């Protein structure tokens, strides 16, 4: 029997189609190296057809009543819930994270879908009567047109769901470019979105890499681009898309510091640090990747290493503490960085490089690794490692720790562990990072708020989801109106700027 490998389709104008591309890559299970599917790099013509379909669909979708839009997302959230187990299994197979964490990935996206179902109250304008005699002013938040989303490998459910539900709920149409490393769960989520009632052409999917992304940045009919991924690519996307006159928001790489004061609850803090440092094998943009041990908390390092050594590593479907890294290349890169860290003078307080997982000899595993004695200037401090490697830095005081965090160019997230309200308040006020956790290691806001990474971790003023994204995906139109009563007409020419 010939074993054929499934191909990942494109979605153009409501039709799932096989790409005519000659360039394809394998979607690989990171625990086994099994090839799960082949994904195309869409041709220029296919990208153009997807944008054209979205442009046509916008004519009617922009006028679709709020209630009709909202009801699709009510149905959609139900479908996602019903399919949670299947979505999580697909996600784990192609991405590697544990099944429990895969459900979390879907769930954090589901929360945005629930929020999109509230679009009626989110997209309301403002009104002021008698801004001048008999003159009223009001605003409406109009959809922009075709918007595009480009997503990374590490949250293949949550991050696409950050993008197209809110864009479409606001009345836009959308072209999504999922990560080419793990597009399968994203495609399943899009199928459910169509089942929920998203009309043909309103949501389109193209696959690919640099060329497809550049085509989306350049296309004159695309009005806004939302990107999540690395700092290098995000900076390129921001520059290219804004040069072409588009709105852009790029959420990018990070180096999140967790500052530990000696008055913190020791057991809770160490557990939180380990979960946030090693969960998802460290492949989270909000991972706590730098522990800053302040004062006597420096003595906690041996216990941190002991607890980390006890974490289990395995295939995601078996629900260990950590799964594999997404690809062989990612594993090689992380191993290279650990070696450089040691060469540059860091100490291996825990070495996870030799980990073996029974039954999975080919998995991209690295066990929890801790590098202590790390200082600014070392590669392991300057670069985002994006693997199960926690670097430990020491600081004498809270002030020194705050200065360290503020001197780092990234601004995605940070956390403080303490029992002191005064220390927490000082930290919150003085720290120059867009998302702050107080005894919360991964402070990713729920969608009532917006994701507000800052400084080097973000380009563009408005973040994904929450109120900010409604502003991102709409244009405020301000209408100033006067309805003359016949008797009130003064019948004179007014050549001043006054609203007389
Ligand atoms: P990546 O930048 O390699 O890829 C992101 C997207 O860009 C993918 O769709 C990819 O196909 C495309 N792409 C890759 N190379 C390109 C190029 N040269 N030109 C144009 N497009 C290109 O990122 P990744 O490795 O998939 O994801 C991990 C990164 O994403 C990490 O840096 C992580 O911190 C970041 N991230 C940030 C956030 C956030 O909210 N700030 C969230 C998740 C992930």
Short mmCIF file of C-alpha atoms and ligand atoms in Angstrom, two decimals:
data_model
loop_
_atom_site.label_atom_id
_atom_site.label_comp_id
_atom_site.label_asym_id
_atom_site.label_seq_id
_atom_site.Cartn_x
_atom_site.Cartn_y
_atom_site.Cartn_z
CA UNK A 1 0.00 0.00 0.00
CA UNK A 2 1.35 3.42 -0.92
CA UNK A 3 1.35 5.75 2.04
CA UNK A 4 0.42 9.21 0.85
CA UNK A 5 1.11 12.26 2.94
CA UNK A 6 -1.72 14.75 3.33
CA UNK A 7 -1.28 18.19 1.83
CA UNK A 8 -2.38 21.36 3.58
CA UNK A 9 -4.88 23.30 1.47
CA UNK A 10 -5.22 27.02 0.84
CA UNK A 11 -8.55 28.72 1.51
CA UNK A 12 -9.55 31.16 -1.21
CA UNK A 13 -13.06 32.55 -1.56
CA UNK A 14 -14.60 29.84 0.60
CA UNK A 15 -12.96 26.99 -1.34
CA UNK A 16 -10.24 24.73 0.04
CA UNK A 17 -7.83 24.29 -2.84
CA UNK A 18 -4.56 22.47 -3.50
CA UNK A 19 -1.74 24.89 -4.21
CA UNK A 20 -0.02 24.74 -7.59
CA UNK A 21 3.25 25.66 -5.93
CA UNK A 22 6.42 23.74 -6.69
CA UNK A 23 7.83 24.61 -3.24
CA UNK A 24 6.58 22.56 -0.27
CA UNK A 25 7.88 21.67 3.16
CA UNK A 26 7.11 18.91 5.62
CA UNK A 27 5.14 19.42 8.81
CA UNK A 28 7.00 17.20 11.27
CA UNK A 29 6.08 15.73 14.67
CA UNK A 30 8.84 17.08 16.97
CA UNK A 31 8.72 14.03 19.26
CA UNK A 32 9.06 11.41 16.50
CA UNK A 33 10.10 13.16 13.24
CA UNK A 34 7.05 11.60 11.57
CA UNK A 35 5.96 13.68 8.58
CA UNK A 36 2.35 14.66 9.29
CA UNK A 37 1.62 16.67 6.16
CA UNK A 38 3.17 18.80 3.44
CA UNK A 39 2.52 22.53 3.32
CA UNK A 40 2.88 24.66 0.18
CA UNK A 41 4.55 28.02 -0.23
CA UNK A 42 1.72 29.69 -2.12
CA UNK A 43 2.40 31.25 -5.53
CA UNK A 44 2.13 34.98 -6.16
CA UNK A 45 -1.04 34.34 -8.15
CA UNK A 46 -2.63 32.43 -5.25
CA UNK A 47 -1.84 35.24 -2.81
CA UNK A 48 -3.32 37.75 -5.25
CA UNK A 49 -6.48 35.64 -5.61
CA UNK A 50 -6.88 35.39 -1.83
CA UNK A 51 -6.61 39.18 -1.46
CA UNK A 52 -9.01 39.73 -4.38
CA UNK A 53 -11.56 37.38 -2.78
CA UNK A 54 -11.27 39.26 0.52
CA UNK A 55 -11.63 42.58 -1.30
CA UNK A 56 -14.84 41.40 -3.03
CA UNK A 57 -16.29 39.98 0.19
CA UNK A 58 -15.66 43.25 2.02
CA UNK A 59 -18.35 45.01 -0.04
CA UNK A 60 -21.12 43.07 1.69
CA UNK A 61 -19.42 42.02 4.94
CA UNK A 62 -18.78 45.62 6.01
CA UNK A 63 -22.54 46.23 5.95
CA UNK A 64 -23.52 43.00 7.72
CA UNK A 65 -25.43 43.87 10.91
CA UNK A 66 -23.59 43.75 14.21
CA UNK A 67 -25.92 41.08 15.57
CA UNK A 68 -25.26 38.79 12.60
CA UNK A 69 -21.50 39.19 13.06
CA UNK A 70 -21.70 38.62 16.80
CA UNK A 71 -23.83 35.47 16.45
CA UNK A 72 -21.19 33.81 14.24
CA UNK A 73 -18.68 34.16 17.06
CA UNK A 74 -21.16 32.84 19.62
CA UNK A 75 -21.52 29.75 17.45
CA UNK A 76 -17.77 29.62 16.85
CA UNK A 77 -16.86 29.55 20.54
CA UNK A 78 -19.25 26.63 20.99
CA UNK A 79 -17.67 24.71 18.11
CA UNK A 80 -14.18 25.29 19.50
CA UNK A 81 -15.27 23.94 22.89
CA UNK A 82 -16.83 20.87 21.30
CA UNK A 83 -13.66 20.16 19.32
CA UNK A 84 -11.15 20.98 22.08
CA UNK A 85 -9.71 17.47 22.40
CA UNK A 86 -9.15 17.07 18.66
CA UNK A 87 -7.64 20.56 18.31
CA UNK A 88 -5.27 19.95 21.22
CA UNK A 89 -4.18 16.55 19.85
CA UNK A 90 -3.38 18.07 16.45
CA UNK A 91 -1.53 20.94 18.08
CA UNK A 92 0.57 18.60 20.23
CA UNK A 93 1.39 16.36 17.28
CA UNK A 94 2.76 19.17 15.11
CA UNK A 95 4.12 21.58 17.73
CA UNK A 96 5.29 19.33 20.54
CA UNK A 97 3.80 21.01 23.63
CA UNK A 98 1.96 18.86 26.15
CA UNK A 99 -1.71 18.06 25.60
CA UNK A 100 -2.69 20.02 28.70
CA UNK A 101 -0.74 23.03 27.52
CA UNK A 102 -2.18 22.63 24.00
CA UNK A 103 -5.65 22.91 25.53
CA UNK A 104 -4.45 26.09 27.24
CA UNK A 105 -3.24 27.40 23.86
CA UNK A 106 -6.69 26.81 22.34
CA UNK A 107 -8.44 28.16 25.45
CA UNK A 108 -6.57 31.47 25.50
CA UNK A 109 -7.63 31.93 21.86
CA UNK A 110 -11.18 30.89 22.67
CA UNK A 111 -11.37 33.75 25.17
CA UNK A 112 -10.72 36.19 22.33
CA UNK A 113 -13.49 34.56 20.29
CA UNK A 114 -15.87 35.06 23.24
CA UNK A 115 -14.80 38.68 23.33
CA UNK A 116 -15.42 39.04 19.59
CA UNK A 117 -19.00 37.92 20.24
CA UNK A 118 -19.38 41.15 22.26
CA UNK A 119 -18.53 43.32 19.28
CA UNK A 120 -21.84 45.19 19.62
CA UNK A 121 -20.66 47.08 22.69
CA UNK A 122 -17.01 47.27 21.63
CA UNK A 123 -17.49 49.04 18.31
CA UNK A 124 -19.78 51.82 19.49
CA UNK A 125 -18.93 55.39 18.61
CA UNK A 126 -19.40 58.63 20.56
CA UNK A 127 -21.98 61.38 20.33
CA UNK A 128 -22.09 64.94 21.59
CA UNK A 129 -25.10 67.19 21.09
CA UNK A 130 -24.83 70.97 20.58
CA UNK A 131 -21.07 71.16 20.06
CA UNK A 132 -22.11 74.49 18.51
CA UNK A 133 -25.57 75.95 18.21
CA UNK A 134 -27.71 73.21 16.61
CA UNK A 135 -24.62 71.24 15.63
CA UNK A 136 -24.05 67.63 16.74
CA UNK A 137 -20.91 65.54 16.38
CA UNK A 138 -20.68 61.78 16.40
CA UNK A 139 -18.11 59.14 15.58
CA UNK A 140 -18.40 55.71 13.99
CA UNK A 141 -15.71 53.03 13.92
CA UNK A 142 -15.61 51.86 10.33
CA UNK A 143 -13.88 48.66 9.22
CA UNK A 144 -10.72 49.19 7.19
CA UNK A 145 -11.05 46.59 4.42
CA UNK A 146 -8.78 43.61 3.88
CA UNK A 147 -6.46 42.89 6.82
CA UNK A 148 -3.67 40.32 7.00
CA UNK A 149 -2.26 38.23 9.85
CA UNK A 150 1.12 36.50 10.02
CA UNK A 151 1.60 34.08 12.93
CA UNK A 152 4.49 32.24 14.66
CA UNK A 153 4.92 28.55 15.44
CA UNK A 154 4.71 28.69 19.23
CA UNK A 155 0.97 29.37 19.68
CA UNK A 156 -0.62 28.01 16.48
CA UNK A 157 -4.13 28.23 18.00
CA UNK A 158 -4.07 31.26 20.30
CA UNK A 159 -2.31 33.71 18.03
CA UNK A 160 -4.39 33.19 14.85
CA UNK A 161 -7.38 33.59 17.21
CA UNK A 162 -5.91 36.88 18.48
CA UNK A 163 -6.22 38.12 14.92
CA UNK A 164 -9.00 37.07 12.56
CA UNK A 165 -11.96 36.93 14.99
CA UNK A 166 -11.60 40.55 16.13
CA UNK A 167 -10.72 41.81 12.63
CA UNK A 168 -13.75 40.08 11.11
CA UNK A 169 -16.09 40.97 13.98
CA UNK A 170 -15.21 44.62 13.30
CA UNK A 171 -16.41 44.20 9.69
CA UNK A 172 -13.10 43.56 7.92
CA UNK A 173 -12.14 40.65 5.73
CA UNK A 174 -8.95 38.72 6.33
CA UNK A 175 -6.02 36.85 4.79
CA UNK A 176 -4.21 34.65 7.31
CA UNK A 177 -0.66 33.33 6.83
CA UNK A 178 -0.07 30.68 9.54
CA UNK A 179 3.35 29.43 10.58
CA UNK A 180 4.64 26.99 7.98
CA UNK A 181 6.01 24.85 10.83
CA UNK A 182 2.64 23.92 12.34
CA UNK A 183 -0.33 24.99 10.19
CA UNK A 184 -2.59 21.99 10.87
CA UNK A 185 -4.41 23.16 14.00
CA UNK A 186 -4.78 26.63 12.50
CA UNK A 187 -6.46 25.12 9.43
CA UNK A 188 -8.79 23.12 11.70
CA UNK A 189 -9.74 26.31 13.53
CA UNK A 190 -10.46 28.02 10.23
CA UNK A 191 -12.67 25.11 9.14
CA UNK A 192 -14.69 25.55 12.34
CA UNK A 193 -14.93 29.29 11.68
CA UNK A 194 -16.50 28.56 8.28
CA UNK A 195 -18.85 26.05 9.93
CA UNK A 196 -19.86 28.78 12.38
CA UNK A 197 -21.01 30.88 9.42
CA UNK A 198 -18.15 33.09 8.24
CA UNK A 199 -19.11 33.72 4.60
CA UNK A 200 -16.96 32.86 1.57
CA UNK A 201 -14.10 35.30 1.01
CA UNK A 202 -14.34 36.90 4.45
CA UNK A 203 -11.55 34.64 5.76
CA UNK A 204 -8.81 33.31 3.47
CA UNK A 205 -5.67 31.31 4.22
CA UNK A 206 -2.38 31.26 2.31
CA UNK A 207 0.72 29.37 3.39
CA UNK A 208 4.36 30.22 2.87
CA UNK A 209 7.34 32.13 4.16
CA UNK A 210 9.24 35.26 3.26
CA UNK A 211 7.86 35.75 -0.27
CA UNK A 212 4.23 35.37 0.76
CA UNK A 213 4.74 37.68 3.74
CA UNK A 214 6.39 40.31 1.53
CA UNK A 215 3.53 40.05 -0.97
CA UNK A 216 1.03 40.71 1.85
CA UNK A 217 3.07 43.69 3.12
CA UNK A 218 3.19 45.19 -0.39
CA UNK A 219 -0.35 44.50 -1.65
CA UNK A 220 -2.17 47.81 -2.17
CA UNK A 221 -5.57 46.36 -1.21
CA UNK A 222 -4.41 45.24 2.25
CA UNK A 223 -5.01 47.98 4.80
CA UNK A 224 -3.54 46.53 8.00
CA UNK A 225 -1.03 43.85 8.93
CA UNK A 226 -0.86 42.11 12.30
CA UNK A 227 2.33 40.15 12.92
CA UNK A 228 3.54 38.00 15.81
CA UNK A 229 6.99 36.42 15.68
CA UNK A 230 10.67 37.17 16.05
CA UNK A 231 12.09 40.67 16.40
CA UNK A 232 14.12 40.39 13.20
CA UNK A 233 11.18 39.42 10.99
CA UNK A 234 8.72 41.69 12.83
CA UNK A 235 10.94 44.72 12.30
CA UNK A 236 11.14 43.89 8.59
CA UNK A 237 7.35 43.41 8.36
CA UNK A 238 6.67 46.67 10.20
CA UNK A 239 8.98 48.68 7.97
CA UNK A 240 7.77 47.11 4.76
CA UNK A 241 4.05 47.31 5.58
CA UNK A 242 4.13 50.87 6.88
CA UNK A 243 6.22 51.97 3.89
CA UNK A 244 3.37 50.65 1.75
CA UNK A 245 0.97 52.88 3.73
CA UNK A 246 -0.59 50.21 5.93
CA UNK A 247 -1.29 50.06 9.61
CA UNK A 248 0.96 47.53 11.27
CA UNK A 249 1.28 46.00 14.71
CA UNK A 250 4.21 43.65 15.35
CA UNK A 251 4.49 41.70 18.57
CA UNK A 252 8.03 40.35 18.75
CA UNK A 253 10.77 38.66 20.77
CA UNK A 254 11.43 39.00 24.47
CA UNK A 255 13.69 38.45 27.44
CA UNK A 256 11.39 38.42 30.43
CA UNK A 257 12.94 38.96 33.86
CA UNK A 258 11.41 37.46 36.98
CA UNK A 259 12.74 39.37 39.98
CA UNK A 260 12.74 37.45 43.25
CA UNK A 261 12.95 39.29 46.58
CA UNK A 262 14.04 37.28 49.64
CA UNK A 263 10.73 38.00 51.44
CA UNK A 264 8.77 36.10 48.76
CA UNK A 265 7.08 32.80 49.61
CA UNK A 266 9.92 30.47 48.69
CA UNK A 267 8.02 27.35 47.68
CA UNK A 268 5.39 29.18 45.65
CA UNK A 269 7.98 31.37 43.95
CA UNK A 270 10.25 28.51 42.91
CA UNK A 271 7.28 26.58 41.51
CA UNK A 272 6.07 29.61 39.57
CA UNK A 273 9.56 30.28 38.20
CA UNK A 274 9.93 26.72 36.99
CA UNK A 275 6.49 26.62 35.36
CA UNK A 276 7.09 29.92 33.57
CA UNK A 277 10.69 29.15 32.62
CA UNK A 278 10.32 25.59 31.39
CA UNK A 279 6.64 25.25 30.40
CA UNK A 280 6.22 24.75 26.63
CA UNK A 281 9.98 23.95 26.70
CA UNK A 282 10.60 27.68 27.09
CA UNK A 283 9.03 28.46 23.70
CA UNK A 284 6.75 31.24 24.91
CA UNK A 285 7.22 34.92 24.19
CA UNK A 286 6.20 35.50 27.82
CA UNK A 287 8.40 32.75 29.29
CA UNK A 288 10.27 33.84 32.40
CA UNK A 289 13.69 33.33 30.86
CA UNK A 290 15.82 35.37 33.30
CA UNK A 291 15.57 34.89 37.08
CA UNK A 292 16.97 37.83 38.99
CA UNK A 293 17.72 36.65 42.53
CA UNK A 294 17.95 39.63 44.84
CA UNK A 295 19.97 39.66 48.09
CA UNK A 296 19.52 36.49 50.15
CA UNK A 297 17.28 34.98 47.47
CA UNK A 298 20.61 34.17 45.79
CA UNK A 299 20.82 31.22 48.16
CA UNK A 300 17.74 29.68 46.54
CA UNK A 301 19.66 28.58 43.44
CA UNK A 302 20.49 25.00 44.60
CA UNK A 303 16.84 24.33 45.43
CA UNK A 304 15.74 25.85 42.12
CA UNK A 305 18.11 23.48 40.30
CA UNK A 306 16.98 20.47 42.36
CA UNK A 307 13.34 21.15 41.62
CA UNK A 308 14.05 21.75 37.92
CA UNK A 309 15.92 18.45 37.69
CA UNK A 310 12.77 16.67 38.88
CA UNK A 311 10.65 17.95 35.96
CA UNK A 312 9.71 15.26 33.47
CA UNK A 313 10.55 15.47 29.76
CA UNK A 314 8.70 13.50 27.10
CA UNK A 315 6.37 13.44 24.14
CA UNK A 316 3.62 16.03 24.54
CA UNK A 317 0.86 13.44 24.14
CA UNK A 318 2.04 11.72 27.36
CA UNK A 319 1.62 14.97 29.31
CA UNK A 320 5.07 15.32 30.86
CA UNK A 321 6.17 18.68 32.28
CA UNK A 322 8.08 19.57 29.10
CA UNK A 323 7.75 18.42 25.51
CA UNK A 324 10.34 18.66 22.72
CA UNK A 325 11.50 21.77 20.88
CA UNK A 326 9.64 22.46 17.67
CA UNK A 327 12.39 21.41 15.24
CA UNK A 328 15.86 19.91 15.00
CA UNK A 329 17.14 23.31 13.93
CA UNK A 330 15.65 24.94 17.04
CA UNK A 331 17.29 22.28 19.22
CA UNK A 332 20.68 22.79 17.58
CA UNK A 333 20.40 26.54 18.06
CA UNK A 334 19.59 26.20 21.78
CA UNK A 335 22.42 23.70 22.31
CA UNK A 336 24.79 26.14 20.59
CA UNK A 337 23.70 28.96 22.89
CA UNK A 338 24.19 26.83 26.02
CA UNK A 339 27.74 26.01 24.87
CA UNK A 340 28.44 29.68 24.20
CA UNK A 341 27.11 30.56 27.65
CA UNK A 342 29.58 28.18 29.27
CA UNK A 343 32.44 29.48 27.08
CA UNK A 344 31.60 33.02 28.14
CA UNK A 345 31.79 32.16 31.84
CA UNK A 346 28.30 31.10 32.93
CA UNK A 347 27.97 28.08 35.25
CA UNK A 348 25.80 25.10 34.34
CA UNK A 349 23.80 24.80 37.56
CA UNK A 350 21.70 22.19 35.73
CA UNK A 351 22.59 20.59 32.40
CA UNK A 352 19.64 19.17 30.44
CA UNK A 353 21.54 18.44 27.25
CA UNK A 354 21.91 14.73 27.82
CA UNK A 355 18.25 13.97 28.42
CA UNK A 356 16.92 10.73 26.91
CA UNK A 357 13.25 9.90 26.56
CA UNK A 358 12.28 6.23 26.46
CA UNK A 359 10.49 5.33 23.26
CA UNK A 360 11.37 8.61 21.54
CA UNK A 361 15.00 8.40 20.45
CA UNK A 362 14.50 10.99 17.69
CA UNK A 363 12.66 13.70 19.63
CA UNK A 364 14.02 17.25 19.77
CA UNK A 365 14.39 17.11 23.54
CA UNK A 366 16.46 19.24 25.85
CA UNK A 367 15.92 18.89 29.58
CA UNK A 368 15.60 21.85 31.95
CA UNK A 369 18.87 23.75 31.95
CA UNK A 370 19.97 26.49 34.34
CA UNK A 371 22.86 28.84 33.67
CA UNK A 372 23.92 30.83 36.72
CA UNK A 373 26.44 33.63 37.12
CA UNK A 374 25.09 35.21 33.94
CA UNK A 375 25.86 38.86 33.24
CA UNK A 376 24.77 41.40 30.61
CA UNK A 377 26.98 41.12 27.56
CA UNK A 378 26.89 37.31 27.48
CA UNK A 379 25.07 35.85 24.46
CA UNK A 380 22.70 33.89 26.71
CA UNK A 381 21.61 37.17 28.28
CA UNK A 382 21.48 39.27 25.13
CA UNK A 383 19.62 36.79 22.91
CA UNK A 384 16.21 35.21 23.27
CA UNK A 385 17.06 31.53 23.78
CA UNK A 386 13.51 30.21 23.22
CA UNK A 387 14.26 26.88 24.82
CA UNK A 388 14.16 25.25 28.29
CA UNK A 389 17.04 27.34 29.59
CA UNK A 390 16.68 29.63 32.59
CA UNK A 391 19.48 32.12 33.06
CA UNK A 392 20.10 33.35 36.59
CA UNK A 393 21.41 36.82 37.32
CA UNK A 394 22.12 38.22 40.76
CA UNK A 395 21.32 41.66 42.13
CA UNK A 396 22.12 43.16 45.51
CA UNK A 397 18.97 45.28 45.81
CA UNK A 398 15.57 45.86 44.25
CA UNK A 399 16.88 49.12 42.75
CA UNK A 400 19.71 47.24 41.06
CA UNK A 401 17.24 44.68 39.69
CA UNK A 402 14.96 47.41 38.33
CA UNK A 403 17.93 49.11 36.64
CA UNK A 404 18.93 45.80 35.06
CA UNK A 405 15.45 45.16 33.64
CA UNK A 406 15.13 48.72 32.36
CA UNK A 407 18.53 48.52 30.64
CA UNK A 408 17.40 45.46 28.66
CA UNK A 409 15.95 46.48 25.28
CA UNK A 410 12.97 44.10 25.48
CA UNK A 411 9.68 45.00 27.10
CA UNK A 412 7.25 42.13 26.73
CA UNK A 413 6.75 41.06 30.33
CA UNK A 414 8.32 41.02 33.77
CA UNK A 415 7.35 39.74 37.19
CA UNK A 416 8.17 40.45 40.80
CA UNK A 417 7.91 37.93 43.63
CA UNK A 418 7.50 39.48 47.06
CA UNK A 419 5.23 39.71 50.09
CA UNK A 420 5.79 43.46 50.32
CA UNK A 421 3.12 45.76 48.92
CA UNK A 422 5.50 48.70 49.02
CA UNK A 423 8.16 46.85 47.02
CA UNK A 424 5.53 45.70 44.53
CA UNK A 425 4.22 49.21 44.06
CA UNK A 426 7.70 50.65 43.57
CA UNK A 427 8.53 47.94 41.03
CA UNK A 428 5.30 48.50 39.09
CA UNK A 429 5.82 52.23 38.94
CA UNK A 430 9.51 52.26 38.04
CA UNK A 431 9.73 49.30 35.68
CA UNK A 432 9.65 50.15 31.97
CA UNK A 433 7.97 47.00 30.73
CA UNK A 434 4.52 46.84 29.16
CA UNK A 435 3.17 43.84 31.11
CA UNK A 436 3.93 43.36 34.79
CA UNK A 437 3.11 40.43 37.05
CA UNK A 438 3.08 40.69 40.82
CA UNK A 439 3.49 37.11 42.06
CA UNK A 440 2.17 36.13 38.61
CA UNK A 441 4.96 34.79 36.42
CA UNK A 442 3.32 35.05 32.97
CA UNK A 443 1.18 38.19 33.03
CA UNK A 444 -0.63 37.73 29.70
CA UNK A 445 -3.81 39.81 30.04
CA UNK A 446 -7.25 38.31 29.39
CA UNK A 447 -9.05 39.82 26.38
CA UNK A 448 -11.03 42.35 28.42
CA UNK A 449 -7.64 44.08 28.34
CA UNK A 450 -5.07 44.22 25.55
CA UNK A 451 -1.67 42.56 25.17
CA UNK A 452 0.66 45.48 25.82
CA UNK A 453 4.25 44.39 25.27
CA UNK A 454 6.49 47.42 24.86
CA UNK A 455 9.86 48.81 23.79
CA UNK A 456 11.95 46.33 21.74
CA UNK A 457 9.23 43.67 21.90
CA UNK A 458 6.66 45.66 19.97
CA UNK A 459 6.27 47.95 16.97
CA UNK A 460 3.06 49.89 16.44
CA UNK A 461 0.99 51.67 19.05
CA UNK A 462 -1.96 49.33 19.45
CA UNK A 463 -1.81 45.77 20.76
CA UNK A 464 -3.76 42.66 19.85
CA UNK A 465 -7.23 41.97 21.30
CA UNK A 466 -9.13 44.02 23.87
CA UNK A 467 -10.15 47.62 23.19
CA UNK A 468 -6.87 48.47 21.48
CA UNK A 469 -7.42 46.04 18.65
CA UNK A 470 -10.85 47.50 17.89
CA UNK A 471 -9.05 50.80 17.30
CA UNK A 472 -6.41 48.98 15.23
CA UNK A 473 -8.97 47.30 12.97
CA UNK A 474 -11.21 50.34 12.49
CA UNK A 475 -11.00 53.88 11.19
CA UNK A 476 -12.76 56.46 13.32
CA UNK A 477 -15.00 58.61 11.18
CA UNK A 478 -16.20 61.83 12.83
CA UNK A 479 -19.40 63.35 11.53
CA UNK A 480 -20.39 66.92 12.31
CA UNK A 481 -24.00 67.60 11.35
CA UNK A 482 -26.50 70.39 11.43
CA UNK A 483 -30.10 70.17 10.37
CA UNK A 484 -31.42 73.67 9.74
CA UNK A 485 -34.89 74.46 10.85
CA UNK A 486 -36.17 76.83 8.17
CA UNK A 487 -36.84 79.57 10.72
CA UNK A 488 -33.32 79.33 12.15
CA UNK A 489 -31.55 79.92 8.87
CA UNK A 490 -29.69 83.23 9.08
CA UNK A 491 -29.28 83.29 5.32
CA UNK A 492 -25.80 84.88 5.51
CA UNK A 493 -22.41 83.71 4.27
CA UNK A 494 -20.04 82.75 7.12
CA UNK A 495 -16.39 83.09 6.01
CA UNK A 496 -14.90 82.32 9.44
CA UNK A 497 -13.94 78.91 10.84
CA UNK A 498 -16.59 79.26 13.59
CA UNK A 499 -19.55 76.88 13.48
CA UNK A 500 -21.95 79.78 13.50
P1 LIG B 1 9.45 33.94 13.00
O1 LIG B 1 9.69 35.40 13.04
O2 LIG B 1 10.52 33.06 12.49
O3 LIG B 1 8.17 33.62 12.10
C1 LIG B 1 6.96 34.35 12.26
C2 LIG B 1 6.25 34.41 10.92
O4 LIG B 1 7.06 35.13 9.98
C3 LIG B 1 5.98 33.04 10.31
O5 LIG B 1 4.67 33.04 9.77
C4 LIG B 1 7.04 32.92 9.24
O6 LIG B 1 6.61 32.18 8.12
C5 LIG B 1 7.30 34.35 8.82
N1 LIG B 1 8.68 34.56 8.38
C6 LIG B 1 9.79 33.86 8.76
N2 LIG B 1 10.90 34.37 8.18
C7 LIG B 1 10.50 35.41 7.43
C8 LIG B 1 11.18 36.37 6.61
N3 LIG B 1 12.51 36.32 6.44
N4 LIG B 1 10.45 37.32 6.01
C9 LIG B 1 9.12 37.40 6.18
N5 LIG B 1 8.42 36.52 6.94
C10 LIG B 1 9.09 35.54 7.56
O7 LIG B 1 9.01 33.53 14.48
P2 LIG B 1 8.77 32.06 15.06
O8 LIG B 1 10.10 31.40 15.23
O9 LIG B 1 7.71 31.36 14.31
O10 LIG B 1 8.16 32.43 16.50
C11 LIG B 1 8.95 32.65 17.65
C12 LIG B 1 9.15 34.12 17.91
O11 LIG B 1 7.90 34.77 18.05
C13 LIG B 1 9.89 34.40 19.21
O12 LIG B 1 10.81 35.44 19.00
C14 LIG B 1 8.79 34.85 20.15
O13 LIG B 1 9.21 35.67 21.22
C15 LIG B 1 7.90 35.58 19.23
N6 LIG B 1 6.57 35.69 19.76
C16 LIG B 1 6.16 36.91 20.23
C17 LIG B 1 4.90 37.06 20.79
C18 LIG B 1 4.45 38.37 21.33
O14 LIG B 1 3.25 38.52 21.57
N7 LIG B 1 5.31 39.34 21.52
C19 LIG B 1 4.05 35.94 20.88
C20 LIG B 1 4.50 34.71 20.38
C21 LIG B 1 5.75 34.61 19.82
#
